[in-house]
Short mmCIF file of C-alpha atoms in Angstrom, two decimals:
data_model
loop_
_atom_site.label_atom_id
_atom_site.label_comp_id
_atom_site.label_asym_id
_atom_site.label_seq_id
_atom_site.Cartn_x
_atom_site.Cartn_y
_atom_site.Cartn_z
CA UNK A 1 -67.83 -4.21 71.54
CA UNK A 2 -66.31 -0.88 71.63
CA UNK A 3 -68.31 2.05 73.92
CA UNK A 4 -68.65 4.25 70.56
CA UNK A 5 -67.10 5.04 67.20
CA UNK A 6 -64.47 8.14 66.50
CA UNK A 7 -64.12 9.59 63.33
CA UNK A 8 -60.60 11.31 62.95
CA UNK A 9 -61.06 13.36 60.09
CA UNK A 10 -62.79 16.82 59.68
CA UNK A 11 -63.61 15.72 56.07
CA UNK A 12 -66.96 16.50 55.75
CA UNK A 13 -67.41 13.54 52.68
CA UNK A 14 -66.13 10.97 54.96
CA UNK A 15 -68.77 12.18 57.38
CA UNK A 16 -71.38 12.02 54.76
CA UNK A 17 -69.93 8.80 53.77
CA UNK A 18 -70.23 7.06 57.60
CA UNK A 19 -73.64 8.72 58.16
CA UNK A 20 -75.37 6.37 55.44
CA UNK A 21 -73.91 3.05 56.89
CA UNK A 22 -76.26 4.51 59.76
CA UNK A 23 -73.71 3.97 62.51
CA UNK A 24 -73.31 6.56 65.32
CA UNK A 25 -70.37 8.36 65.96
CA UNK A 26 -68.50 11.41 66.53
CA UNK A 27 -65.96 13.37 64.85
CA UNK A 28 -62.61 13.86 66.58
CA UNK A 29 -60.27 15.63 63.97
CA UNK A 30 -56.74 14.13 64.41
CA UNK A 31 -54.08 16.46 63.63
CA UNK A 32 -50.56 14.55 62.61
CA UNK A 33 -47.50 14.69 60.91
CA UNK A 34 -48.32 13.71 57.20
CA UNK A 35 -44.84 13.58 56.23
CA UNK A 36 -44.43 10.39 54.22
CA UNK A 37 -41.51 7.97 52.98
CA UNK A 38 -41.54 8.77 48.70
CA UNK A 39 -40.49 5.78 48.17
CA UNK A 40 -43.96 3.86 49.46
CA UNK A 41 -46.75 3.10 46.90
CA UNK A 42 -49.55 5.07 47.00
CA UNK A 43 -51.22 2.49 48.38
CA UNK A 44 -48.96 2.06 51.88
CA UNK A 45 -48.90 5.78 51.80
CA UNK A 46 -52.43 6.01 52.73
CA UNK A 47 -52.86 2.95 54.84
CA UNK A 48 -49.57 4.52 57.31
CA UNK A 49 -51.19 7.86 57.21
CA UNK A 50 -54.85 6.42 58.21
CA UNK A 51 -53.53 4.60 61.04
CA UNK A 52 -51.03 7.58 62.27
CA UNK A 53 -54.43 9.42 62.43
CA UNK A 54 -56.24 7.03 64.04
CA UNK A 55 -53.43 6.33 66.63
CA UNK A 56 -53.26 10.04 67.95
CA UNK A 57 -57.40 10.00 68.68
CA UNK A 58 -57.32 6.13 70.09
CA UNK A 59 -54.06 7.03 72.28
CA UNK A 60 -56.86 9.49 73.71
CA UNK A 61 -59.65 7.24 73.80
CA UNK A 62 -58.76 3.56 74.38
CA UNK A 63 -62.52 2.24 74.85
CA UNK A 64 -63.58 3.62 71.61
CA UNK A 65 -63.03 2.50 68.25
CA UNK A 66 -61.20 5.01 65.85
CA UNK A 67 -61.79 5.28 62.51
CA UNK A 68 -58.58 6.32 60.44
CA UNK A 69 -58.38 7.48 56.64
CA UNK A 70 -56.09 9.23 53.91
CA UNK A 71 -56.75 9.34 50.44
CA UNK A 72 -54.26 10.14 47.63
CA UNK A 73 -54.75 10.25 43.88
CA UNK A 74 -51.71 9.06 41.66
CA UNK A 75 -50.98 8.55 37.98
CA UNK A 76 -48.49 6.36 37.04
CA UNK A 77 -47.42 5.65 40.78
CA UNK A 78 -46.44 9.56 41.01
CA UNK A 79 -48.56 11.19 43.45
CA UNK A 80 -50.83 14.21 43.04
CA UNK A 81 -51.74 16.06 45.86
CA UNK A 82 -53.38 19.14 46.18
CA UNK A 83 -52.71 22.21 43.40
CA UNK A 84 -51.00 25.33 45.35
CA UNK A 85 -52.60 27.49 42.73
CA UNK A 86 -54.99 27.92 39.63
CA UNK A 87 -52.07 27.33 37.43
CA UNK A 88 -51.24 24.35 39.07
CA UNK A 89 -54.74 22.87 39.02
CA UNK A 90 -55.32 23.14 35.56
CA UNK A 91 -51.39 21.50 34.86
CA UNK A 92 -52.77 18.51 37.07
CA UNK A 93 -56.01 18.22 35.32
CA UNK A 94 -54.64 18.66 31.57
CA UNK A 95 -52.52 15.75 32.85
CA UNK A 96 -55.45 13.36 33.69
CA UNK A 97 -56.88 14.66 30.70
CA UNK A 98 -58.19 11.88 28.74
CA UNK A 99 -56.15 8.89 31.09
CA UNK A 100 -57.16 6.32 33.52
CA UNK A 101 -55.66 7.51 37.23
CA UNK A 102 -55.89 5.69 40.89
CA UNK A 103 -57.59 6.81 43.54
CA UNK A 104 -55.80 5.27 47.11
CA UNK A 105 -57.97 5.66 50.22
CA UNK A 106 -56.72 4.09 53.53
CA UNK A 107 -58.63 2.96 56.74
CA UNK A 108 -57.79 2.26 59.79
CA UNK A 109 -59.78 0.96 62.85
CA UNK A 110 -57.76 0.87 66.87
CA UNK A 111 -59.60 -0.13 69.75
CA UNK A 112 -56.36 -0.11 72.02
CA UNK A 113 -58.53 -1.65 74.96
CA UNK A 114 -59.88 -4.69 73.05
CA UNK A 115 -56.87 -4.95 71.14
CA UNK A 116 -58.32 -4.00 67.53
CA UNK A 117 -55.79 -3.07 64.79
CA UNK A 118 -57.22 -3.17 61.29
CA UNK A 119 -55.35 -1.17 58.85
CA UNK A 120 -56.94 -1.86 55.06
CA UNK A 121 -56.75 -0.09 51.79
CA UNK A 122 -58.72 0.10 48.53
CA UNK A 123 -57.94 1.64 45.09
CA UNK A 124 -60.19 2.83 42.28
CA UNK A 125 -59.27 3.05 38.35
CA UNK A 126 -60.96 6.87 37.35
CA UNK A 127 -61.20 7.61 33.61
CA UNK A 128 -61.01 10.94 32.55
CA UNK A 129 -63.16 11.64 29.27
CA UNK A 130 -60.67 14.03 26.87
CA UNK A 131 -62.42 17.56 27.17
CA UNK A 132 -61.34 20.66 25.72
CA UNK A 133 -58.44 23.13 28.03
CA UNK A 134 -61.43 26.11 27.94
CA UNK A 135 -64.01 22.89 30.09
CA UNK A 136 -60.97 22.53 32.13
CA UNK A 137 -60.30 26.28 32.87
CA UNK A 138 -63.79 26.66 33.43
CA UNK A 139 -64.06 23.84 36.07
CA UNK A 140 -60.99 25.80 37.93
CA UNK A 141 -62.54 29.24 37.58
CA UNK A 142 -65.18 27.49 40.00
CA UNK A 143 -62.88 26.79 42.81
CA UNK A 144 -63.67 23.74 43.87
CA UNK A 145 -59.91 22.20 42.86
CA UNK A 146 -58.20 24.05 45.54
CA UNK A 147 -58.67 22.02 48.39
CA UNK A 148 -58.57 18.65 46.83
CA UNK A 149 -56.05 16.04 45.96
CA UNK A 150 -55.69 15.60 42.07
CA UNK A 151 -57.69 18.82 41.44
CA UNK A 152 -60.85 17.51 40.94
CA UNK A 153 -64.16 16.37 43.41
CA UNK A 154 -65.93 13.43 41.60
CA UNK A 155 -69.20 14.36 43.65
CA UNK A 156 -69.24 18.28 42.26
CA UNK A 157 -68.59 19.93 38.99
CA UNK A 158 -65.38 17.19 38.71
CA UNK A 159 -68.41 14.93 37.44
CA UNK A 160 -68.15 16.59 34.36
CA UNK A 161 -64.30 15.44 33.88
CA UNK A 162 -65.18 12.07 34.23
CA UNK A 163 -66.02 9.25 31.85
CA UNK A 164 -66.26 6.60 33.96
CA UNK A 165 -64.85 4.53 37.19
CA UNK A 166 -64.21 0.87 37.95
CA UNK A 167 -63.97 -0.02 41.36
CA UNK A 168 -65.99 1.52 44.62
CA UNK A 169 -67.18 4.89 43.53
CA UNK A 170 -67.06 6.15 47.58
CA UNK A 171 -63.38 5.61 47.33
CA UNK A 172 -62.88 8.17 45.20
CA UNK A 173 -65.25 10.83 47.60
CA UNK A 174 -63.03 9.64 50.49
CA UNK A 175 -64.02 6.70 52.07
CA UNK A 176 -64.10 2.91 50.74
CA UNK A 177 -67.46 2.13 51.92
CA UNK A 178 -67.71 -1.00 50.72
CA UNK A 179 -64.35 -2.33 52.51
CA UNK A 180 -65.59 -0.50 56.22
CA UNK A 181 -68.60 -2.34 56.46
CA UNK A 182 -67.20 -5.67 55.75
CA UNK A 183 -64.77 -4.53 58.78
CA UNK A 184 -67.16 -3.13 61.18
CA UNK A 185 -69.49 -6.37 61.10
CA UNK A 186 -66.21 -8.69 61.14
CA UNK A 187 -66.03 -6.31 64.60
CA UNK A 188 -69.72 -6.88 65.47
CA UNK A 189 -70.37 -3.59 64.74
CA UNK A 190 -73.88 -3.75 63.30
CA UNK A 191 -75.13 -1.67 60.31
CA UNK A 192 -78.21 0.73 60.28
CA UNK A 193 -80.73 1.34 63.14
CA UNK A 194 -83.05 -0.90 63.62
CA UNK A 195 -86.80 0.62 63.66
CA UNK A 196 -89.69 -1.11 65.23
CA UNK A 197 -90.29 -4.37 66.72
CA UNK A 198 -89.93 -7.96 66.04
CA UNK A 199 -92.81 -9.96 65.84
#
């Protein structure tokens, strides 16, 4: 079993996220090229760009086991990453206005010393409920579109965008929950502390 667990993200959700499978582990940013072939799916997109990640921080530390991860939101295969300004944000969200999008996250696990490569991906169906442009121009006018892919956050005011979502709900904060604990015990990487004794 692998000395500890890396996190290479400075995402503050996926941290969140990892925190509540009640595993320990420390966060090791990995900064990498994110320059990606157009022609991939969304879906390949983000399991390449998890393990890239992953790669740079397990290169660093081959005893531990890295945790890798890229999410992307698309709509009708084209990719939407993050607005470069107001304008923008509201053109991405009147676009997802009232339509069923993909969320994409990635993950990818490297324990170069025990030989561990597990590079997985999940997607999640998000329906937009069809709200008025002034609800839309509001939500920008808070900020909180800036910073993320497709314009919205599902866990802030984006909640009020959305109608409803089929598939793992932590996918679309950032990290596929669901899919990282079925790898981590397939590891035997075991899953919240364990408090008291056994009688």
């Amino acid at each position: 079993m692998p000395t500890e667990i890396i996190l290479a993200s400075a995402s503050p959700r996926r941290t969140e996220l990892l925190s509540q499978l009640g595993v320990q582990f420390r966060v090791l940013p990995a900064d990498v090229d994110e320059t990606i072939d157009d022609t991939l799916s969304p879906a390949e997109m983000v399991r390449e760009l998890a393990r890239r990640k992953a790669e740079v921080i397990a290169a660093q530390y081959p005893d531990s086991l890295v945790l890798g991860s890229d999410t992307l939101v698309a709509y009708q295969q084209h990719v939407l990453g993050k607005p470069d300004d107001a304008a923008h944000a509201l053109q991405m969200l009147q676009l997802l206005n009232g339509q069923c999008h993909q969320v994409h996250t990635g993950i990818a696990l490297i324990c170069r010393s025990q030989g561990v490569m597990v590079v997985k991906s999940e997607s999640t169906d998000v329906f937009f409920r069809q709200v008025d442009d002034g609800l839309l121009q509001r939500y920008v006018a808070t900020g909180e579109p800036m910073d993320k892919a497709g314009a919205y956050a599902i866990q802030g005011y984006g909640a009020v965008l959305v109608d409803r979502v089929c598939g793992c709900y932590n996918n679309v904060v950032g990290l596929p929950t669901a899919l990282l604990c079925r790898e981590l015990e397939a590891l035997g990487i075991p899953l919240l502390p364990e408090y008291g004794s056994r009688g």
